[in-house]
N, CA and C of each residue as an Amber inpcrd file, in Angstrom:
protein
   327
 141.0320000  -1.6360000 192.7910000 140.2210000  -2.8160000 192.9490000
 140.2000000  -3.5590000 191.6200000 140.1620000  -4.2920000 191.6560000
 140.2220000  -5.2780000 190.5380000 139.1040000  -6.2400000 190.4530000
 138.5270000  -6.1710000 189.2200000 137.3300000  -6.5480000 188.9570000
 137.3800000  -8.1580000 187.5670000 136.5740000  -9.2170000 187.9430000
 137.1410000 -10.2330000 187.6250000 135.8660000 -10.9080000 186.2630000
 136.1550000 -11.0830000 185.8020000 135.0500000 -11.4270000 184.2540000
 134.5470000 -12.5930000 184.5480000 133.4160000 -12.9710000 185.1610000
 132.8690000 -14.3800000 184.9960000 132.7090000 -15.4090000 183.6290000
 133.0130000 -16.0540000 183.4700000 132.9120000 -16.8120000 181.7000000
 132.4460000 -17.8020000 182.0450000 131.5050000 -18.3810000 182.8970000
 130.6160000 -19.2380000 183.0200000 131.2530000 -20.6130000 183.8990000
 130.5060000 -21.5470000 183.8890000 130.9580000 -22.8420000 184.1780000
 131.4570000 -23.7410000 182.9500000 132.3520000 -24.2060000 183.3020000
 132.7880000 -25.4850000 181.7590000 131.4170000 -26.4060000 181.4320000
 131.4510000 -26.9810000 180.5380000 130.2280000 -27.9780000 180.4540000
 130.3720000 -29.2910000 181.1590000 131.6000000 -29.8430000 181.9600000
 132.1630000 -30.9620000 182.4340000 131.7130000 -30.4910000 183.7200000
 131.6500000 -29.0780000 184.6460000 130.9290000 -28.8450000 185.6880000
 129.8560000 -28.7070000 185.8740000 129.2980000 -28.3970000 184.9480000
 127.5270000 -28.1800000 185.0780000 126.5990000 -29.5400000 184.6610000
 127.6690000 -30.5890000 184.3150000 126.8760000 -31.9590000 184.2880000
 126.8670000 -32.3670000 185.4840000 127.5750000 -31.7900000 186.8600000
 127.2860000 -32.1520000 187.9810000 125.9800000 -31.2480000 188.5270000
 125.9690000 -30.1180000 188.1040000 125.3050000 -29.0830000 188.7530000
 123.7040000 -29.6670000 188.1270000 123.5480000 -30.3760000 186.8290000
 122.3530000 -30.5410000 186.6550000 122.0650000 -31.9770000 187.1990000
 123.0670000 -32.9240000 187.7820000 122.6610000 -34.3330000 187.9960000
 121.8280000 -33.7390000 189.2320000 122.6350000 -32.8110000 190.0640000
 121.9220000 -32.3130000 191.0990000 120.4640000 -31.8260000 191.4590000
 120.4030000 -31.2850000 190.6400000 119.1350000 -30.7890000 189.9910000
 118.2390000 -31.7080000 189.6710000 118.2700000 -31.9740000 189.0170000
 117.3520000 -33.5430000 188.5680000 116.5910000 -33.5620000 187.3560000
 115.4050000 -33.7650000 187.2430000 114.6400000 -34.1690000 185.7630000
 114.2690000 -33.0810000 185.5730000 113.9870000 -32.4370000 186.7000000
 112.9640000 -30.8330000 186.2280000 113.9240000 -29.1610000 186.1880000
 114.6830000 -29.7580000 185.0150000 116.1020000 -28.7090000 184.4660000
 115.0020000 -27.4790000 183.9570000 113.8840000 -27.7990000 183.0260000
 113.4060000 -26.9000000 182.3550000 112.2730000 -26.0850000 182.9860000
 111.5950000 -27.0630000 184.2950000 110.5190000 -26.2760000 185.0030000
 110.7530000 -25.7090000 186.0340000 109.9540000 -24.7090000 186.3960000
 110.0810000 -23.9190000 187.7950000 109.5530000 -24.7320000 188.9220000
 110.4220000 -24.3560000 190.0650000 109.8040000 -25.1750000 191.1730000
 108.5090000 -24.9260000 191.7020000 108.3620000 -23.6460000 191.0470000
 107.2550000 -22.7490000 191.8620000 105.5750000 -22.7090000 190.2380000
 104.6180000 -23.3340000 191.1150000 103.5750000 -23.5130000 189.8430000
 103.2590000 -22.5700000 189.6810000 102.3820000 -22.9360000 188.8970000
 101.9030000 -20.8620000 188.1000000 100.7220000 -21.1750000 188.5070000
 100.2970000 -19.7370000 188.9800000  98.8180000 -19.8860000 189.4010000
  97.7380000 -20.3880000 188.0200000  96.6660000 -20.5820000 188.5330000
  95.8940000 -21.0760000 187.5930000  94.8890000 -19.5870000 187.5310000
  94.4230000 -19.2870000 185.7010000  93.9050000 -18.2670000 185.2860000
  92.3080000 -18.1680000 185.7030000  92.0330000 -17.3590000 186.3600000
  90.6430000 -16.9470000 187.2270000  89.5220000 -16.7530000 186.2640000
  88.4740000 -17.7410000 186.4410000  87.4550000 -17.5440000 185.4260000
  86.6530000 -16.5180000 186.0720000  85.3620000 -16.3090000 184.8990000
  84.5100000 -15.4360000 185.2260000  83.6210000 -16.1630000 185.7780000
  82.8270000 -15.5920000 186.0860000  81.9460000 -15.7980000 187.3570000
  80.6110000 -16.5520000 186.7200000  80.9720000 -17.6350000 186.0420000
  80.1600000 -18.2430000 185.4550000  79.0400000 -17.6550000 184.1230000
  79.7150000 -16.2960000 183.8350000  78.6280000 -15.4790000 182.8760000
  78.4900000 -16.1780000 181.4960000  79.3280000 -16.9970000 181.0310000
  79.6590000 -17.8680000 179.7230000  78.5660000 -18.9730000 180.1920000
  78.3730000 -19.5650000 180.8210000  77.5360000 -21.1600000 180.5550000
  76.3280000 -20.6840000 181.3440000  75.7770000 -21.6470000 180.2230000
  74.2280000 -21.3540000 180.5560000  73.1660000 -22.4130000 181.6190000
  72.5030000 -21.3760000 182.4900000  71.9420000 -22.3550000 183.7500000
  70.5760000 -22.9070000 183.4950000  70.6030000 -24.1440000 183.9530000
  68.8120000 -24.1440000 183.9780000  68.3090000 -23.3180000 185.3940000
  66.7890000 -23.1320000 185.1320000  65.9310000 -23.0780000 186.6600000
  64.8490000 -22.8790000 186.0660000  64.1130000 -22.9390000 187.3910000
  62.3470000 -22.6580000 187.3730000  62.3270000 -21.1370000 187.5330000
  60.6390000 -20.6380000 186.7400000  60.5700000 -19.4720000 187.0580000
  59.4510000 -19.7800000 188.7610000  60.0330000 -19.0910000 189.1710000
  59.5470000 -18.9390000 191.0440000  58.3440000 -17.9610000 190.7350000
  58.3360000 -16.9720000 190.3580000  57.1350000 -16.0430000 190.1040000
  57.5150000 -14.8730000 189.2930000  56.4610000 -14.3490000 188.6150000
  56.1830000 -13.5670000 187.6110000  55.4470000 -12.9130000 187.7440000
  55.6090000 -10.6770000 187.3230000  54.5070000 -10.2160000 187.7340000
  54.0790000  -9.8450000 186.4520000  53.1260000 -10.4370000 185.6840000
  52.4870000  -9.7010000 183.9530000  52.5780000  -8.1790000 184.2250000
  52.4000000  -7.6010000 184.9660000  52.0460000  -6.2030000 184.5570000
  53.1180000  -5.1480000 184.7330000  53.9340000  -5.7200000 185.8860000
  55.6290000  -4.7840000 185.4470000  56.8300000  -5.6080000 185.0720000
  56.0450000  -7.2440000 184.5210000  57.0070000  -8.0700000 183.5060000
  58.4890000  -8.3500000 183.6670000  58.5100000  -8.5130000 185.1350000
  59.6620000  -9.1980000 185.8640000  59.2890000 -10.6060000 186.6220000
  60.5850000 -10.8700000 186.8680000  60.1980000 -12.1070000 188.0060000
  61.3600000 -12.7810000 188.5630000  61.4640000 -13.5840000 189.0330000
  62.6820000 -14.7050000 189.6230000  62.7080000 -16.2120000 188.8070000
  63.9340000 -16.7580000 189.0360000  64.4610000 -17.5970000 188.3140000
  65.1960000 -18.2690000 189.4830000  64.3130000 -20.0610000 190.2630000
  65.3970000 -20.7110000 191.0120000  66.0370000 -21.1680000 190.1160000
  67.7320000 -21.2960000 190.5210000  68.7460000 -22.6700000 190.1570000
  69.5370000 -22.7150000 191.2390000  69.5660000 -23.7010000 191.1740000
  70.5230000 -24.5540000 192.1690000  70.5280000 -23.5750000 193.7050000
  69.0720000 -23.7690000 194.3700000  68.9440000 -23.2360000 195.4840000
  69.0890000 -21.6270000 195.8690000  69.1900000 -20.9140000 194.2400000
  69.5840000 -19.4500000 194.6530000  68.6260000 -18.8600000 193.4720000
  68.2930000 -17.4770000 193.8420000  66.8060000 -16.9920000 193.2270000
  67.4490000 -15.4230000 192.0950000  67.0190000 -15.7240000 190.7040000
  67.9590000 -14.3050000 190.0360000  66.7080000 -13.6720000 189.8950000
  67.0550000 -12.6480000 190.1250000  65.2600000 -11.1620000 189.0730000
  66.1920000 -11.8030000 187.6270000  64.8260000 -11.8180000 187.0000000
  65.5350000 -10.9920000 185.2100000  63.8890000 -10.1860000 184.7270000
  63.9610000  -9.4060000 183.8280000  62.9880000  -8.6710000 183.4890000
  62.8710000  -9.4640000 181.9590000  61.5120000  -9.3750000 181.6280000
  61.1660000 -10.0020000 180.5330000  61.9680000  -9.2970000 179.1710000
  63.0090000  -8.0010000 179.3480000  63.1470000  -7.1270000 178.0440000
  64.6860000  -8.3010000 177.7280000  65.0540000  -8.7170000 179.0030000
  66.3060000  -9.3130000 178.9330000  66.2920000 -10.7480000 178.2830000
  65.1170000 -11.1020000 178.0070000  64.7430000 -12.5430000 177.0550000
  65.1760000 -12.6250000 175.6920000  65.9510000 -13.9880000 175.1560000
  66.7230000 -14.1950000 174.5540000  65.8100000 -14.3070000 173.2750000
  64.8760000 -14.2030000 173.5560000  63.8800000 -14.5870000 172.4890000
  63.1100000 -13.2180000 171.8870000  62.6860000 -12.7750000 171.1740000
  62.1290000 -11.2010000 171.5910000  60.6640000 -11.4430000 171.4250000
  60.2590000 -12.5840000 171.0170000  58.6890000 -12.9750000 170.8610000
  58.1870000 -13.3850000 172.2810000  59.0310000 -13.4060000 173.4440000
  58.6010000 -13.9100000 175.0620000  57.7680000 -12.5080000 175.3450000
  56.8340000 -13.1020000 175.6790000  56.3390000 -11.6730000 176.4140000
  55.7710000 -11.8940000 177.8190000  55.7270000 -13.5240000 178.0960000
  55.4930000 -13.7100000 179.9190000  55.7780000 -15.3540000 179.4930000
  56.1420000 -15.7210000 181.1420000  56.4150000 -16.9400000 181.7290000
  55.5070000 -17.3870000 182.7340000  55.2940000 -18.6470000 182.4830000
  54.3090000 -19.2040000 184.0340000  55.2220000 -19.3920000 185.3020000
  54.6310000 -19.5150000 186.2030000  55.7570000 -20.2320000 187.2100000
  55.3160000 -21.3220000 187.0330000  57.3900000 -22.1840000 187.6010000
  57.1670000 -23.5480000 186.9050000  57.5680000 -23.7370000 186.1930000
  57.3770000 -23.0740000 185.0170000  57.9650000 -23.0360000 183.5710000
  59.6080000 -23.5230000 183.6110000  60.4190000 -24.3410000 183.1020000
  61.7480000 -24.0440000 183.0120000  62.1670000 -23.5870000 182.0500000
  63.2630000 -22.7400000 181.9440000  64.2410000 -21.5610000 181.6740000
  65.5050000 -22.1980000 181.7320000  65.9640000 -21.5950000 180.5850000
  67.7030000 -21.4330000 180.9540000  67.8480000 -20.0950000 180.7270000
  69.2740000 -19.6560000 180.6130000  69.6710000 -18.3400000 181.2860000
  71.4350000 -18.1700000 181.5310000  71.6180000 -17.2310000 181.3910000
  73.0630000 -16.9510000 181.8310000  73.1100000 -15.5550000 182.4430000
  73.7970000 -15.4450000 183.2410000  73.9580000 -14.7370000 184.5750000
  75.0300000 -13.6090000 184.4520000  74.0070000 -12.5560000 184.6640000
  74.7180000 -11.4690000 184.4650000  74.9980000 -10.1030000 185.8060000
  75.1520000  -9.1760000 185.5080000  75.1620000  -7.9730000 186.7500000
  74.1990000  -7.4340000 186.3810000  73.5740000  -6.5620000 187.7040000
  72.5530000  -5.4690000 186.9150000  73.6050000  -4.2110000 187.6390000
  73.0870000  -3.0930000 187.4970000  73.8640000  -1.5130000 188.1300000
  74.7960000  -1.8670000 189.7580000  73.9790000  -2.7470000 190.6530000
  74.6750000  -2.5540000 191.7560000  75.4470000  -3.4040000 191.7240000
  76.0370000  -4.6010000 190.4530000  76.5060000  -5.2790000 190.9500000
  76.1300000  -6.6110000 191.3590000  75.0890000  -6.8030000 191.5520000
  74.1770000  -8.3460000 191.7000000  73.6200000  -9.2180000 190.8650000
  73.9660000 -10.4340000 190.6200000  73.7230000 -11.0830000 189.4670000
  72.6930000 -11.3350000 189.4630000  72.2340000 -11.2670000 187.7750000
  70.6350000 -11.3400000 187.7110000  70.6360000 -12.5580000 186.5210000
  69.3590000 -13.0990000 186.0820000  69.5680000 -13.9560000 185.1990000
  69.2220000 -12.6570000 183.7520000  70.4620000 -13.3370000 182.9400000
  69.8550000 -12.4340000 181.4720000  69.8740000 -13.4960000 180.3090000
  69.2340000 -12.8090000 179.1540000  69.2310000 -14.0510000 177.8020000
  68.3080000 -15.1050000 178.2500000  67.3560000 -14.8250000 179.0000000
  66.4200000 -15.9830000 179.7090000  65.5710000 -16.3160000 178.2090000
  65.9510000 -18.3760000 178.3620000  64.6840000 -18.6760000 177.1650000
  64.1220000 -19.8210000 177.6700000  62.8120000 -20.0690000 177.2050000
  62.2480000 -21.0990000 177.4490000  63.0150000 -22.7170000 177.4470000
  63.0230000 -23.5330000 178.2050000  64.1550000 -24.8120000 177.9050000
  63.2160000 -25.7280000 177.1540000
């Protein structure tokens, strides 16, 4: 069997092969996916505090129609020691153990 050495195309053929081709010689036809952010844990949200219990020093945090727990130890401030409801807050959004985002770094706005 006889086996045959490819040495490419001349450069006088491949000026046809790229007219063919067209402007986009250097890009793929195929886009690149776009890189998956996180789940919003970087920017920080406003909301109201919804309610607060002083004596086991948790509570909820509305924004934008959806309600987080955060516990007062998770305050960005370490001089917070309670919130009114009402009060607005910002906050950035974190997991607690199961998995469910809670508001953390909560400070007075």
């Amino acid at each position: 069997m006889r086996r045959e050495v490819w040495t490419g195309i001349k450069d006088e053929d491949m000026s046809e092969v790229y007219s063919r081709i067209g402007p986009s010689l250097s890009k793929s036809p195929v886009t690149q996916p776009k890189p998956k952010r996180e789940k919003e844990k970087s920017s920080r949200r406003q909301g109201k505090v919804r309610m607060f219990n002083s004596e086991k020093n948790y509570g909820f945090v509305r924004s934008r129609k959806d309600d987080f727990f955060f516990h007062i130890s998770s305050a960005e401030d370490p001089g917070l020691s309670y919130v009114l409801p009402g009060e607005l807050v910002t906050f950035e959004i974190g997991e607690d153990k199961q998995g469910r985002p809670i508001a953390v770094k909560v400070k007075l706005a």
